[in-house]
């Protein structure tokens, strides 16, 4: 969850555990202004149907239902990812009735206020645009193609954290991807904090951030990096991880994205 200076809250991804995790943390879907999606895998999108339906049919407090207001939560995703989001949600969200009770067809726009990119970079590695930049109320974000499952639309995120317009400081979020050392080194000077997915299990055709490659990054990158561990055995690796200068993300932790410091 990202909390903006205005107090508005956005989610990065919405996996199969997200509805329960949000509830356990004391929030409801109506506390969320917008949703960013990095890519379509179950641990990143399987909570979206619940979000869409809950907001569509029910209002709460000062937040009216989407049916009532005509506006859903905002949604940001790279256009190649957006297509796959609808492919996974359509079998649930497509079937609706209009106010006269006649059958009609829902689309992603029926449920979400989909934000379109302000600009983009042309394709590089894949058929789809290399990056797209979005401007939302209170922040800017770049979704950039990353190497996850070869050929699959999947993005890392560059979240603008400068308070002044025109500032280029970012907080970086990996989504799921392999370690792109050259890229990470290149963006380090303007990055306050990196959140990188991490695994200790290597195999041919690795699709995640393998720890040995993360550990080989220069100290200036590692000291700004928070690892998001895929397996449940982080405690058995903690000494090694912390000796290499990394921090470890766990549920409930809070970071100030402007400074990169952990505050809770
Ligand atoms: Zn994942
Ligand atoms: Zn994935």
Short mmCIF file of C-alpha atoms and ligand atoms in Angstrom, two decimals:
data_model
loop_
_atom_site.label_atom_id
_atom_site.label_comp_id
_atom_site.label_asym_id
_atom_site.label_seq_id
_atom_site.Cartn_x
_atom_site.Cartn_y
_atom_site.Cartn_z
CA UNK A 1 0.00 0.00 0.00
CA UNK A 2 1.21 3.50 -0.85
CA UNK A 3 -0.12 6.39 1.24
CA UNK A 4 0.16 9.72 -0.60
CA UNK A 5 0.78 13.08 1.10
CA UNK A 6 -2.96 13.78 0.66
CA UNK A 7 -3.79 10.63 2.63
CA UNK A 8 -5.13 8.86 -0.46
CA UNK A 9 -4.13 5.19 -0.56
CA UNK A 10 -3.14 3.07 -3.55
CA UNK A 11 -2.37 -0.62 -3.72
CA UNK A 12 0.48 -2.12 -5.70
CA UNK A 13 -0.91 -5.44 -6.93
CA UNK A 14 -3.83 -7.29 -5.39
CA UNK A 15 -2.97 -10.94 -4.92
CA UNK A 16 -5.02 -13.87 -3.73
CA UNK A 17 -4.33 -12.96 -0.08
CA UNK A 18 -4.97 -9.22 -0.47
CA UNK A 19 -8.63 -9.12 0.65
CA UNK A 20 -7.79 -10.89 3.93
CA UNK A 21 -4.55 -8.98 4.46
CA UNK A 22 -6.30 -5.65 3.99
CA UNK A 23 -9.04 -6.65 6.41
CA UNK A 24 -6.50 -7.83 9.00
CA UNK A 25 -4.67 -4.51 8.68
CA UNK A 26 -7.92 -2.67 9.53
CA UNK A 27 -8.79 -1.35 6.06
CA UNK A 28 -11.72 -1.90 3.74
CA UNK A 29 -11.85 -1.68 -0.05
CA UNK A 30 -13.44 1.75 0.39
CA UNK A 31 -10.21 3.08 1.93
CA UNK A 32 -8.39 2.47 -1.37
CA UNK A 33 -8.40 5.20 -4.04
CA UNK A 34 -6.48 3.37 -6.71
CA UNK A 35 -4.83 0.19 -7.85
CA UNK A 36 -1.55 -0.39 -9.73
CA UNK A 37 -0.90 -3.79 -11.31
CA UNK A 38 2.60 -4.97 -12.32
CA UNK A 39 1.58 -8.21 -14.09
CA UNK A 40 -1.01 -10.96 -14.21
CA UNK A 41 -0.03 -13.80 -11.89
CA UNK A 42 -2.33 -15.06 -9.12
CA UNK A 43 -0.23 -13.62 -6.30
CA UNK A 44 -0.63 -10.18 -7.96
CA UNK A 45 -4.23 -10.10 -9.28
CA UNK A 46 -6.46 -12.78 -7.73
CA UNK A 47 -7.87 -10.27 -5.20
CA UNK A 48 -9.05 -7.87 -7.92
CA UNK A 49 -12.45 -9.47 -8.52
CA UNK A 50 -13.34 -8.96 -4.86
CA UNK A 51 -12.18 -5.32 -5.04
CA UNK A 52 -14.15 -4.64 -8.24
CA UNK A 53 -17.41 -6.25 -7.08
CA UNK A 54 -17.28 -4.83 -3.54
CA UNK A 55 -16.85 -1.27 -4.77
CA UNK A 56 -19.32 -1.71 -7.64
CA UNK A 57 -22.30 -2.86 -5.60
CA UNK A 58 -21.67 -1.31 -2.17
CA UNK A 59 -20.95 2.18 -0.89
CA UNK A 60 -19.48 2.87 2.53
CA UNK A 61 -19.17 6.11 4.50
CA UNK A 62 -18.45 8.90 2.04
CA UNK A 63 -17.55 6.51 -0.78
CA UNK A 64 -20.59 5.72 -2.93
CA UNK A 65 -20.87 2.51 -4.92
CA UNK A 66 -19.60 2.59 -8.48
CA UNK A 67 -23.13 1.93 -9.76
CA UNK A 68 -24.37 4.99 -7.87
CA UNK A 69 -21.54 7.41 -8.71
CA UNK A 70 -20.43 6.12 -12.11
CA UNK A 71 -16.85 6.16 -10.79
CA UNK A 72 -14.84 3.22 -9.56
CA UNK A 73 -11.41 3.14 -7.99
CA UNK A 74 -8.61 4.30 -10.30
CA UNK A 75 -6.50 1.71 -12.08
CA UNK A 76 -3.00 2.03 -13.50
CA UNK A 77 -1.35 -0.73 -15.50
CA UNK A 78 0.82 -0.86 -18.60
CA UNK A 79 -1.50 -1.31 -21.61
CA UNK A 80 -0.08 -4.79 -22.37
CA UNK A 81 -0.81 -5.82 -18.76
CA UNK A 82 -4.24 -4.18 -18.86
CA UNK A 83 -5.30 -6.53 -21.65
CA UNK A 84 -4.36 -9.56 -19.57
CA UNK A 85 -6.10 -8.15 -16.49
CA UNK A 86 -9.35 -8.11 -18.41
CA UNK A 87 -8.74 -11.61 -19.77
CA UNK A 88 -8.58 -12.90 -16.22
CA UNK A 89 -11.50 -10.83 -14.85
CA UNK A 90 -13.93 -10.95 -17.79
CA UNK A 91 -15.53 -14.33 -16.98
CA UNK A 92 -16.63 -12.84 -13.63
CA UNK A 93 -17.17 -9.16 -14.37
CA UNK A 94 -18.69 -9.33 -17.85
CA UNK A 95 -22.25 -10.27 -16.84
CA UNK A 96 -24.38 -7.37 -15.66
CA UNK A 97 -27.89 -5.96 -15.89
CA UNK A 98 -28.70 -2.35 -16.68
CA UNK A 99 -31.15 -0.28 -14.62
CA UNK A 100 -34.08 -1.69 -16.62
CA UNK A 101 -33.04 -5.23 -15.73
CA UNK A 102 -31.77 -6.05 -19.22
CA UNK A 103 -28.59 -8.02 -19.63
CA UNK A 104 -25.55 -5.93 -20.55
CA UNK A 105 -21.84 -6.45 -20.87
CA UNK A 106 -19.40 -5.08 -18.31
CA UNK A 107 -15.90 -3.95 -19.24
CA UNK A 108 -12.89 -3.00 -17.13
CA UNK A 109 -14.08 0.62 -17.39
CA UNK A 110 -17.42 -0.35 -15.82
CA UNK A 111 -15.58 -1.16 -12.59
CA UNK A 112 -12.47 1.02 -12.60
CA UNK A 113 -11.52 4.53 -13.68
CA UNK A 114 -8.70 3.35 -15.93
CA UNK A 115 -5.91 5.95 -16.23
CA UNK A 116 -4.32 6.13 -19.68
CA UNK A 117 -0.59 6.80 -20.11
CA UNK A 118 0.53 10.41 -20.53
CA UNK A 119 3.42 9.23 -22.70
CA UNK A 120 5.41 6.10 -23.49
CA UNK A 121 8.66 4.71 -24.89
CA UNK A 122 8.43 2.53 -28.04
CA UNK A 123 9.05 -1.26 -27.91
CA UNK A 124 12.59 -2.49 -27.21
CA UNK A 125 12.85 -6.09 -26.02
CA UNK A 126 9.26 -7.19 -26.65
CA UNK A 127 6.38 -6.26 -28.98
CA UNK A 128 4.82 -4.00 -26.37
CA UNK A 129 5.84 -0.50 -25.31
CA UNK A 130 9.06 -0.40 -23.29
CA UNK A 131 7.54 1.93 -20.71
CA UNK A 132 4.46 4.01 -20.03
CA UNK A 133 4.24 7.05 -17.76
CA UNK A 134 1.06 7.79 -15.83
CA UNK A 135 -0.02 10.91 -13.99
CA UNK A 136 -2.56 10.48 -11.19
CA UNK A 137 -3.81 12.85 -8.52
CA UNK A 138 -0.81 13.36 -6.23
CA UNK A 139 1.83 11.29 -7.99
CA UNK A 140 3.46 10.04 -11.17
CA UNK A 141 4.50 6.52 -12.01
CA UNK A 142 6.41 4.80 -14.80
CA UNK A 143 5.65 1.15 -15.60
CA UNK A 144 8.66 -0.38 -17.39
CA UNK A 145 8.96 -3.79 -19.01
CA UNK A 146 11.10 -6.11 -16.93
CA UNK A 147 12.42 -9.64 -17.48
CA UNK A 148 10.12 -12.00 -15.61
CA UNK A 149 8.64 -14.89 -17.61
CA UNK A 150 10.13 -14.37 -21.10
CA UNK A 151 7.67 -12.64 -23.45
CA UNK A 152 5.06 -12.05 -20.74
CA UNK A 153 3.97 -8.45 -20.13
CA UNK A 154 5.38 -7.61 -16.70
CA UNK A 155 6.58 -4.31 -15.29
CA UNK A 156 8.72 -2.77 -12.63
CA UNK A 157 7.55 0.56 -11.18
CA UNK A 158 9.25 3.93 -10.78
CA UNK A 159 7.18 5.90 -8.31
CA UNK A 160 7.85 9.64 -8.28
CA UNK A 161 8.60 10.81 -4.75
CA UNK A 162 9.82 14.40 -5.28
CA UNK A 163 7.60 16.94 -3.60
CA UNK A 164 8.44 19.66 -6.16
CA UNK A 165 7.11 19.32 -9.71
CA UNK A 166 9.92 18.41 -12.08
CA UNK A 167 11.90 16.53 -9.41
CA UNK A 168 13.06 13.12 -10.67
CA UNK A 169 13.53 11.18 -7.39
CA UNK A 170 11.88 7.76 -7.43
CA UNK A 171 11.12 4.76 -5.26
CA UNK A 172 11.58 1.58 -7.32
CA UNK A 173 9.46 -1.58 -7.11
CA UNK A 174 10.44 -4.78 -8.91
CA UNK A 175 7.09 -6.49 -9.39
CA UNK A 176 8.60 -9.89 -10.16
CA UNK A 177 11.80 -9.87 -12.20
CA UNK A 178 15.31 -11.16 -12.61
CA UNK A 179 18.21 -8.98 -11.52
CA UNK A 180 19.04 -6.29 -14.10
CA UNK A 181 22.28 -5.04 -12.55
CA UNK A 182 23.11 -2.46 -15.21
CA UNK A 183 19.67 -0.87 -14.96
CA UNK A 184 19.68 -0.80 -11.15
CA UNK A 185 23.12 0.80 -11.09
CA UNK A 186 22.01 3.39 -13.65
CA UNK A 187 18.96 4.54 -11.69
CA UNK A 188 20.55 4.34 -8.22
CA UNK A 189 21.57 8.02 -7.97
CA UNK A 190 17.95 9.22 -8.23
CA UNK A 191 16.41 6.29 -6.31
CA UNK A 192 15.58 6.62 -2.61
CA UNK A 193 14.69 2.96 -2.06
CA UNK A 194 14.53 -0.25 -4.12
CA UNK A 195 12.05 -3.00 -3.28
CA UNK A 196 13.24 -6.16 -5.05
CA UNK A 197 11.65 -9.62 -5.01
CA UNK A 198 14.16 -12.19 -3.82
CA UNK A 199 14.63 -15.94 -3.83
CA UNK A 200 17.37 -18.21 -2.51
CA UNK A 201 16.32 -21.01 -4.84
CA UNK A 202 18.02 -20.97 -8.24
CA UNK A 203 17.03 -23.07 -11.24
CA UNK A 204 17.52 -22.94 -15.03
CA UNK A 205 15.27 -20.22 -16.44
CA UNK A 206 15.13 -18.22 -13.20
CA UNK A 207 12.27 -15.67 -13.27
CA UNK A 208 12.86 -13.95 -9.90
CA UNK A 209 15.55 -11.98 -8.14
CA UNK A 210 18.16 -14.59 -7.22
CA UNK A 211 19.99 -13.61 -4.04
CA UNK A 212 23.52 -14.31 -5.31
CA UNK A 213 22.98 -11.80 -8.14
CA UNK A 214 21.49 -9.24 -5.75
CA UNK A 215 24.47 -9.71 -3.43
CA UNK A 216 26.82 -8.96 -6.35
CA UNK A 217 25.32 -5.46 -6.76
CA UNK A 218 27.51 -2.56 -5.60
CA UNK A 219 27.14 -1.38 -2.01
CA UNK A 220 25.49 1.89 -3.08
CA UNK A 221 22.57 -0.14 -4.49
CA UNK A 222 22.40 -2.78 -1.73
CA UNK A 223 22.28 -0.14 1.00
CA UNK A 224 19.08 1.26 -0.54
CA UNK A 225 17.49 -2.13 -1.17
CA UNK A 226 14.67 -3.86 0.69
CA UNK A 227 14.20 -7.54 -0.21
CA UNK A 228 10.76 -9.08 -0.59
CA UNK A 229 11.31 -12.77 0.01
CA UNK A 230 9.29 -15.38 -1.90
CA UNK A 231 9.75 -18.35 0.42
CA UNK A 232 8.76 -18.62 4.08
CA UNK A 233 12.26 -19.28 5.42
CA UNK A 234 13.65 -15.75 5.49
CA UNK A 235 14.77 -16.07 9.12
CA UNK A 236 17.23 -18.80 8.17
CA UNK A 237 18.82 -16.36 5.69
CA UNK A 238 18.52 -13.16 7.68
CA UNK A 239 22.12 -13.00 8.95
CA UNK A 240 23.48 -13.40 5.40
CA UNK A 241 21.02 -10.86 3.99
CA UNK A 242 21.75 -8.22 6.62
CA UNK A 243 25.51 -8.77 6.44
CA UNK A 244 25.25 -7.83 2.75
CA UNK A 245 23.58 -4.55 3.73
CA UNK A 246 20.02 -5.39 2.66
CA UNK A 247 16.86 -4.81 4.64
CA UNK A 248 14.01 -7.33 4.67
CA UNK A 249 10.36 -6.43 4.02
CA UNK A 250 7.77 -8.07 6.26
CA UNK A 251 4.00 -7.49 6.59
CA UNK A 252 3.25 -4.36 8.63
CA UNK A 253 6.52 -2.58 7.85
CA UNK A 254 6.24 1.06 6.75
CA UNK A 255 8.79 3.02 4.73
CA UNK A 256 9.05 6.73 3.98
CA UNK A 257 9.51 6.64 0.20
CA UNK A 258 10.96 10.14 0.13
CA UNK A 259 13.90 9.23 2.38
CA UNK A 260 13.98 5.46 1.96
CA UNK A 261 14.00 5.01 5.73
CA UNK A 262 11.88 2.46 7.54
CA UNK A 263 9.54 4.26 9.95
CA UNK A 264 7.55 1.37 11.46
ZN1 LIG B 1 4.79 -12.91 -7.82
ZN1 LIG B 2 4.99 -13.21 -11.35
#
